[in-house]
XYZ file of N, CA and C in Angstrom:
591
model
N -310.521 69.151 187.618
C -309.072 69.259 187.396
C -308.544 67.963 186.788
N -307.865 68.082 185.662
C -307.350 66.903 184.974
C -306.208 66.259 185.773
N -306.234 64.922 185.864
C -305.201 64.176 186.562
C -304.550 63.176 185.628
N -303.360 62.732 185.985
C -302.674 61.683 185.216
C -303.561 60.448 185.133
N -303.679 59.924 183.920
C -304.496 58.741 183.698
C -305.902 59.029 183.243
N -306.322 60.300 183.311
C -307.678 60.621 182.819
C -307.750 60.386 181.318
N -308.881 59.881 180.879
C -309.136 59.703 179.440
C -309.861 60.936 178.946
N -309.345 61.535 177.897
C -309.921 62.774 177.351
C -310.469 62.464 175.954
N -311.773 62.279 175.915
C -312.462 62.017 174.648
C -312.771 63.353 173.991
N -312.732 63.393 172.678
C -313.044 64.651 172.022
C -313.499 64.413 170.590
N -313.732 65.538 169.922
C -314.051 65.554 168.505
C -312.981 66.379 167.835
N -312.328 65.790 166.830
C -311.350 66.531 166.026
C -311.943 66.665 164.629
N -311.970 67.899 164.124
C -312.562 68.122 162.794
C -314.057 68.381 162.916
N -314.783 68.033 161.864
C -316.204 68.306 161.749
C -317.021 67.524 162.783
N -318.145 68.127 163.186
C -319.064 67.407 164.087
C -319.573 66.114 163.449
N -319.820 66.172 162.149
C -320.290 64.978 161.442
C -319.123 64.409 160.651
N -318.532 63.349 161.182
C -317.380 62.731 160.542
C -317.569 61.220 160.513
N -316.809 60.551 159.699
C -317.004 59.126 159.494
C -316.798 58.299 160.766
N -315.868 58.688 161.612
C -315.606 57.888 162.796
C -316.738 58.011 163.802
N -317.189 59.239 164.084
C -318.226 59.411 165.085
C -319.603 58.988 164.561
N -319.761 58.886 163.258
C -321.076 58.568 162.714
C -321.488 57.107 162.919
N -320.531 56.224 163.243
C -320.861 54.815 163.338
C -321.138 54.340 164.763
N -320.845 55.158 165.757
C -321.028 54.711 167.133
C -321.293 55.884 168.068
N -322.305 55.772 168.876
C -322.612 56.773 169.892
C -321.895 56.382 171.181
N -321.392 57.403 171.881
C -320.741 57.160 173.165
C -321.649 57.512 174.322
N -321.040 57.871 175.425
C -321.731 58.184 176.682
C -322.814 59.235 176.444
N -324.047 58.890 176.829
C -325.216 59.781 176.679
C -325.342 60.353 175.269
N -325.046 59.495 174.276
C -325.246 59.892 172.886
C -324.116 60.681 172.264
N -323.064 60.947 172.999
C -321.954 61.745 172.471
C -321.371 61.104 171.218
N -321.089 61.937 170.236
C -320.478 61.482 168.988
C -319.013 61.901 169.014
N -318.152 60.960 169.365
C -316.744 61.205 169.591
C -315.907 60.546 168.499
N -314.765 61.101 168.211
C -313.887 60.442 167.232
C -312.433 60.371 167.681
N -312.153 60.732 168.921
C -310.745 60.724 169.345
C -310.686 60.553 170.857
N -309.553 60.002 171.334
C -309.315 59.867 172.764
C -307.809 59.861 172.996
N -307.406 60.490 174.102
C -306.025 60.468 174.540
C -306.001 60.301 176.073
N -304.806 60.125 176.626
C -304.684 59.955 178.086
C -303.789 61.059 178.654
N -304.254 61.657 179.754
C -303.508 62.748 180.378
C -302.312 62.251 181.170
N -301.208 62.984 181.095
C -299.984 62.643 181.817
C -299.362 63.927 182.363
N -299.103 63.951 183.658
C -298.459 65.092 184.298
C -296.933 64.866 184.240
N -296.245 65.732 183.538
C -294.780 65.647 183.434
C -294.188 66.976 183.832
N -293.335 66.956 184.847
C -292.642 68.186 185.268
C -293.647 69.305 185.568
N -294.754 68.923 186.251
C -295.789 69.882 186.656
C -296.507 70.540 185.466
N -296.465 69.887 184.315
C -297.208 70.360 183.135
C -298.045 69.183 182.626
N -299.311 69.448 182.337
C -300.186 68.368 181.873
C -300.065 68.204 180.343
N -299.785 66.971 179.944
C -299.693 66.593 178.533
C -300.756 65.550 178.234
N -300.936 65.276 176.941
C -301.836 64.199 176.536
C -301.082 63.296 175.560
N -301.104 62.004 175.840
C -300.528 60.999 174.948
C -301.652 60.571 174.009
N -301.415 60.667 172.713
C -302.434 60.352 171.727
C -301.826 59.711 170.471
N -302.647 58.916 169.803
C -302.322 58.402 168.489
C -303.150 59.167 167.480
N -302.499 60.014 166.700
C -303.182 60.836 165.713
C -302.214 61.043 164.575
N -302.696 61.166 163.368
C -301.759 61.307 162.218
C -300.771 62.430 162.473
N -299.471 62.186 162.259
C -298.914 61.007 161.599
C -298.376 59.952 162.575
N -298.484 60.162 163.940
C -297.829 59.191 164.817
C -298.353 59.326 166.254
N -297.929 58.406 167.083
C -298.193 58.481 168.540
C -297.318 59.640 169.045
N -297.935 60.559 169.802
C -297.176 61.743 170.246
C -297.696 62.194 171.620
N -296.931 63.086 172.207
C -297.246 63.711 173.471
C -297.370 65.199 173.183
N -298.532 65.787 173.526
C -298.716 67.223 173.316
C -299.275 67.860 174.585
N -299.027 69.152 174.779
C -299.557 69.820 175.964
C -301.097 69.739 175.984
N -301.654 69.653 177.162
C -303.101 69.600 177.286
C -303.770 70.816 176.629
N -303.134 71.960 176.729
C -303.704 73.169 176.099
C -303.838 72.972 174.569
N -302.828 72.334 173.979
C -302.878 72.083 172.520
C -303.916 71.022 172.191
N -304.046 70.028 173.051
C -305.042 68.975 172.821
C -306.456 69.580 172.874
N -306.695 70.439 173.837
C -307.998 71.092 173.939
C -308.260 71.962 172.697
N -307.198 72.629 172.254
C -307.335 73.513 171.093
C -307.725 72.736 169.850
N -307.178 71.538 169.673
C -307.480 70.774 168.443
C -308.918 70.242 168.449
N -309.598 70.344 169.570
C -310.996 69.913 169.599
C -311.937 71.014 169.100
N -311.408 72.166 168.769
C -312.243 73.262 168.266
C -312.364 73.194 166.742
N -313.532 73.531 166.230
C -313.676 73.599 164.764
C -312.928 74.795 164.215
N -312.967 75.884 164.966
C -312.265 77.095 164.554
C -311.485 77.612 165.764
N -310.472 78.473 165.537
C -309.666 78.960 166.653
C -310.473 79.610 167.792
N -311.583 80.215 167.450
C -312.391 80.867 168.477
C -313.614 80.034 168.887
N -313.722 78.846 168.303
C -314.870 77.986 168.607
C -314.743 77.310 169.950
N -315.858 76.728 170.440
C -315.843 76.041 171.740
C -315.095 74.693 171.686
N -314.555 74.310 172.814
C -313.907 72.990 172.913
C -314.978 71.908 172.968
N -314.634 70.756 172.438
C -315.548 69.607 172.409
C -314.856 68.430 173.088
N -314.915 68.421 174.421
C -314.148 67.447 175.191
C -315.011 66.822 176.288
N -314.816 65.500 176.469
C -315.483 64.767 177.526
C -314.346 64.125 178.366
N -314.305 64.433 179.652
C -313.241 63.958 180.505
C -313.726 62.837 181.405
N -312.876 61.795 181.537
C -313.265 60.608 182.317
C -312.095 60.160 183.196
N -312.432 59.520 184.298
C -311.420 59.020 185.229
C -311.726 57.573 185.585
N -310.664 56.743 185.650
C -310.840 55.362 186.085
C -311.370 55.365 187.521
N -312.289 54.475 187.798
C -312.796 54.328 189.152
C -311.695 53.784 190.048
N -311.804 54.066 191.340
C -310.734 53.801 192.305
C -310.164 52.394 192.234
N -310.974 51.334 192.125
C -310.393 49.972 192.121
C -309.430 49.692 190.965
N -309.429 50.549 189.938
C -308.628 50.252 188.758
C -307.483 51.256 188.566
N -307.340 52.182 189.447
C -306.322 53.234 189.242
C -304.900 52.719 189.391
N -304.739 51.557 189.992
C -303.379 50.996 190.071
C -302.845 50.624 188.703
N -303.730 50.549 187.702
C -303.305 50.210 186.343
C -302.685 51.424 185.615
N -302.903 52.596 186.134
C -302.466 53.827 185.396
C -300.953 53.892 185.233
N -300.137 53.717 186.274
C -298.677 53.852 186.067
C -298.120 52.853 185.031
N -298.448 51.563 185.112
C -297.894 50.655 184.067
C -298.489 50.929 182.678
N -299.728 51.396 182.645
C -300.331 51.713 181.340
C -299.579 52.848 180.695
N -299.275 53.902 181.467
C -298.592 55.037 180.931
C -297.166 54.692 180.556
N -296.528 53.886 181.360
C -295.169 53.454 181.032
C -295.126 52.762 179.681
N -296.104 51.860 179.462
C -296.192 51.163 178.168
C -296.504 52.145 177.041
N -297.464 53.048 177.281
C -297.855 54.006 176.260
C -296.720 54.907 175.814
N -295.907 55.327 176.773
C -294.788 56.208 176.440
C -293.748 55.479 175.562
N -293.694 54.179 175.649
C -292.772 53.411 174.803
C -293.284 53.319 173.343
N -294.527 53.727 173.139
C -295.095 53.699 171.769
C -294.902 55.018 171.025
N -294.285 55.996 171.712
C -294.108 57.310 171.079
C -293.407 57.160 169.717
N -293.881 57.901 168.751
C -293.371 57.967 167.392
C -293.755 56.743 166.552
N -294.512 55.795 167.109
C -295.042 54.699 166.272
C -296.010 55.329 165.291
N -296.052 54.852 164.049
C -296.958 55.482 163.046
C -298.432 55.359 163.433
N -299.200 56.330 162.963
C -300.651 56.316 163.135
C -301.252 55.301 162.143
N -302.227 54.542 162.605
C -302.884 53.548 161.755
C -304.105 54.156 161.073
N -303.907 54.629 159.852
C -305.001 55.257 159.087
C -306.030 54.264 158.587
N -305.713 52.957 158.691
C -306.629 51.947 158.133
C -307.319 51.145 159.239
N -307.012 51.429 160.492
C -307.691 50.804 161.641
C -307.573 49.254 161.601
N -306.370 48.787 161.296
C -306.136 47.366 161.176
C -305.700 46.772 162.543
N -306.031 45.508 162.767
C -305.722 44.864 164.046
C -304.305 44.341 164.124
N -303.340 45.215 164.045
C -301.939 44.795 164.189
C -301.235 45.853 165.012
N -299.969 45.599 165.347
C -299.241 46.506 166.228
C -298.212 47.348 165.485
N -298.185 47.263 164.143
C -297.206 48.038 163.380
C -297.508 49.524 163.425
N -298.782 49.862 163.610
C -299.251 51.263 163.700
C -300.466 51.251 164.600
N -300.753 52.409 165.201
C -301.857 52.466 166.195
C -302.787 53.621 165.887
N -304.073 53.409 166.095
C -305.046 54.530 166.091
C -305.404 54.846 167.546
N -306.137 55.915 167.762
C -306.260 56.490 169.114
C -306.799 55.498 170.167
N -307.919 54.880 169.910
C -308.491 54.008 170.927
C -307.703 52.680 171.022
N -307.044 52.297 169.943
C -306.212 51.104 169.994
C -305.047 51.302 170.953
N -304.475 52.493 170.957
C -303.397 52.818 171.907
C -303.895 52.659 173.334
N -305.083 53.175 173.637
C -305.630 53.070 175.010
C -305.907 51.627 175.368
N -306.523 50.873 174.463
C -306.787 49.449 174.703
C -305.482 48.707 174.985
N -304.482 48.942 174.177
C -303.202 48.253 174.363
C -302.522 48.621 175.664
N -302.577 49.922 176.034
C -301.964 50.367 177.285
C -302.559 49.648 178.484
N -303.863 49.570 178.529
C -304.496 48.998 179.726
C -304.503 47.467 179.672
N -304.410 46.875 178.520
C -304.229 45.421 178.434
C -302.859 45.056 179.012
N -301.868 45.812 178.607
C -300.505 45.567 179.120
C -300.481 45.719 180.641
N -301.099 46.817 181.126
C -301.108 47.070 182.575
C -301.884 46.022 183.335
N -302.810 45.351 182.661
C -303.653 44.346 183.283
C -303.074 42.946 183.089
N -301.776 42.870 182.915
C -301.076 41.591 182.794
C -301.364 40.841 181.534
N -301.755 41.576 180.461
C -302.040 40.920 179.178
C -303.493 40.558 179.008
N -304.299 40.689 180.069
C -305.719 40.377 179.974
C -306.483 41.622 179.484
N -307.480 41.413 178.666
C -308.260 42.523 178.134
C -308.862 43.363 179.245
N -308.788 44.690 179.107
C -309.433 45.585 180.036
C -310.521 46.359 179.303
N -310.147 47.353 178.492
C -311.138 47.949 177.589
C -311.279 46.967 176.428
N -312.487 46.545 176.181
C -312.673 45.428 175.260
C -312.586 45.835 173.773
N -312.145 44.865 172.998
C -312.222 44.999 171.544
C -313.490 44.294 171.069
N -314.119 44.847 170.064
C -315.337 44.261 169.515
C -315.234 44.299 167.991
N -316.112 43.584 167.277
C -316.100 43.674 165.831
C -316.360 45.115 165.393
N -315.483 45.672 164.627
C -315.634 47.053 164.194
C -316.758 47.190 163.174
N -317.428 48.327 163.241
C -318.488 48.630 162.281
C -318.165 49.932 161.547
N -318.352 49.911 160.264
C -318.201 51.090 159.434
C -319.558 51.406 158.755
N -320.606 50.929 159.441
C -321.966 50.973 158.855
C -322.835 52.039 159.514
N -323.850 52.448 158.750
C -324.881 53.323 159.269
C -325.652 52.589 160.375
N -325.743 53.146 161.584
C -326.414 52.429 162.681
C -327.892 52.148 162.392
N -328.511 52.931 161.511
C -329.937 52.732 161.199
C -330.135 51.687 160.123
N -329.419 51.836 159.011
C -329.635 50.931 157.864
C -328.798 49.678 157.923
N -327.677 49.733 158.645
C -326.785 48.560 158.682
C -325.875 48.474 157.455
N -326.019 49.429 156.549
C -325.215 49.427 155.326
C -323.902 50.184 155.574
N -322.801 49.670 155.000
C -321.518 50.357 155.139
C -321.662 51.749 154.529
N -321.220 52.757 155.243
C -321.367 54.136 154.790
C -320.539 54.346 153.517
N -321.128 55.016 152.511
C -320.398 55.262 151.262
C -319.060 55.955 151.475
N -318.988 56.841 152.429
C -317.733 57.535 152.732
C -316.599 56.570 153.071
N -316.955 55.533 153.842
C -315.922 54.516 154.187
C -315.553 53.675 152.991
N -316.532 53.334 152.168
C -316.243 52.550 150.955
C -315.283 53.344 150.060
N -315.560 54.619 149.879
C -314.689 55.454 149.045
C -313.303 55.615 149.632
N -313.267 55.761 150.951
C -311.978 55.939 151.642
C -311.061 54.738 151.421
N -311.597 53.532 151.626
C -310.751 52.344 151.476
C -310.489 52.012 150.019
N -311.481 52.281 149.138
C -311.242 52.019 147.719
C -310.091 52.865 147.181
N -309.925 54.083 147.724
C -308.841 54.950 147.261
C -307.472 54.315 147.490
N -307.404 53.384 148.465
C -306.153 52.700 148.754
C -306.161 51.261 148.264
N -307.187 50.919 147.525
C -307.281 49.550 147.012
C -307.565 48.508 148.054
N -308.282 48.910 149.110
C -308.556 48.004 150.235
C -310.052 47.790 150.416
N -310.368 46.665 151.058
C -311.735 46.392 151.462
C -311.970 47.053 152.817
N -313.199 47.449 153.077
C -313.543 47.989 154.399
C -313.430 46.843 155.406
N -312.657 47.027 156.501
C -312.444 45.933 157.448
C -313.631 45.736 158.422
N -314.820 45.663 157.863
C -316.019 45.436 158.681
C -315.897 44.162 159.492
N -316.228 44.245 160.777
C -316.234 43.113 161.709
C -314.851 42.652 162.149
N -313.795 43.327 161.713
C -312.474 43.009 162.256
C -312.442 43.482 163.704
N -311.640 42.833 164.556
C -311.582 43.288 165.960
C -310.979 44.659 166.080
N -311.558 45.482 166.904
C -311.050 46.839 167.075
C -311.745 47.554 168.210
N -311.593 48.878 168.223
C -312.151 49.673 169.304
C -312.590 51.040 168.768
N -313.309 51.769 169.599
C -313.867 53.066 169.197
C -313.903 53.953 170.437
N -313.554 55.235 170.322
C -313.609 56.118 171.480
C -314.985 56.135 172.143
N -316.041 56.121 171.324
C -317.393 56.140 171.888
C -317.671 54.928 172.744
N -317.239 53.769 172.319
C -317.448 52.548 173.092
C -316.700 52.597 174.407
N -315.438 53.054 174.375
C -314.689 53.143 175.616
C -315.363 54.097 176.599
N -315.970 55.174 176.091
C -316.633 56.133 176.973
C -317.807 55.522 177.715
N -318.305 54.381 177.266
C -319.434 53.711 177.891
C -319.010 52.723 178.987
N -317.722 52.492 179.135
C -317.248 51.487 180.056
C -317.651 51.852 181.489
N -318.249 50.910 182.249
C -318.708 51.232 183.614
C -317.575 51.422 184.597
N -316.338 51.127 184.244
C -315.228 51.292 185.163
C -314.590 52.676 185.093
N -315.192 53.545 184.275
C -314.746 54.932 184.256
C -315.924 55.821 184.626
N -315.606 56.995 185.152
C -316.628 57.996 185.480
C -316.390 59.253 184.643
N -317.397 59.636 183.879
C -317.326 60.895 183.133
C -317.547 62.013 184.146
N -316.574 62.920 184.244
C -316.719 63.970 185.248
C -316.836 65.378 184.664
N -316.655 65.521 183.354
C -316.831 66.842 182.773
C -317.101 66.684 181.292
N -318.082 67.430 180.793
C -318.423 67.437 179.356
C -318.642 68.862 178.954
N -317.938 69.314 177.924
C -318.175 70.669 177.435
C -319.479 70.670 176.637
N -320.145 71.794 176.626
C -321.483 71.906 176.024
C -321.494 71.580 174.528
N -320.343 71.743 173.868
C -320.302 71.631 172.393
C -320.106 70.205 171.893
N -319.967 69.219 172.776
C -319.805 67.852 172.317
C -321.050 67.415 171.556
N -320.893 67.074 170.269
C -322.082 66.749 169.461
C -322.788 65.480 169.955
N -324.114 65.521 169.921
C -324.907 64.384 170.281
C -325.160 64.147 171.762
N -324.363 64.810 172.593
C -324.477 64.570 174.041
C -325.783 65.106 174.597
N -326.474 64.230 175.334
C -327.758 64.593 175.947
C -327.635 64.436 177.460
N -327.440 65.512 178.216
C -327.286 65.404 179.661
C -328.472 64.732 180.349
């Protein structure tokens, strides 16, 4: 049963996408999105940063967007903060709710003018932790994990906007957050790509 503060990792769009291709998550899961569950007025919502902005949507809609097709299976991995850290949830959510309608960061840049999904989660729990890092930021990779070469898809994506790929800039990834030992994965749908129970 989903509770307030649960992290809901998922796949939006194709199983093979540029975001999930660069980092494996918990037990090999290839994830490209994450949101946080919030119970409001006895209805479960998910706070997420997804184009075009930070928004709050019903959990049912969040689960639906994890399907490739309307009748396809959901691709969701659910996680809960371990007991010693749950006191961070109320201030994290309070901070996150103040980011509603902030633009989505399509370029994954390390600034606060716009946010991408895992950046929102990192910022929420950093704020709740008194400004100290909780979910860590690491040098971002846009490279093939095997060859170490930046994936052509990312090169083309950034070139279309006249930008360089921000390789090694500080950032975060849903897959990396799913590996954090301070959370417990408690449910994984069978369709999550790459996941090996």
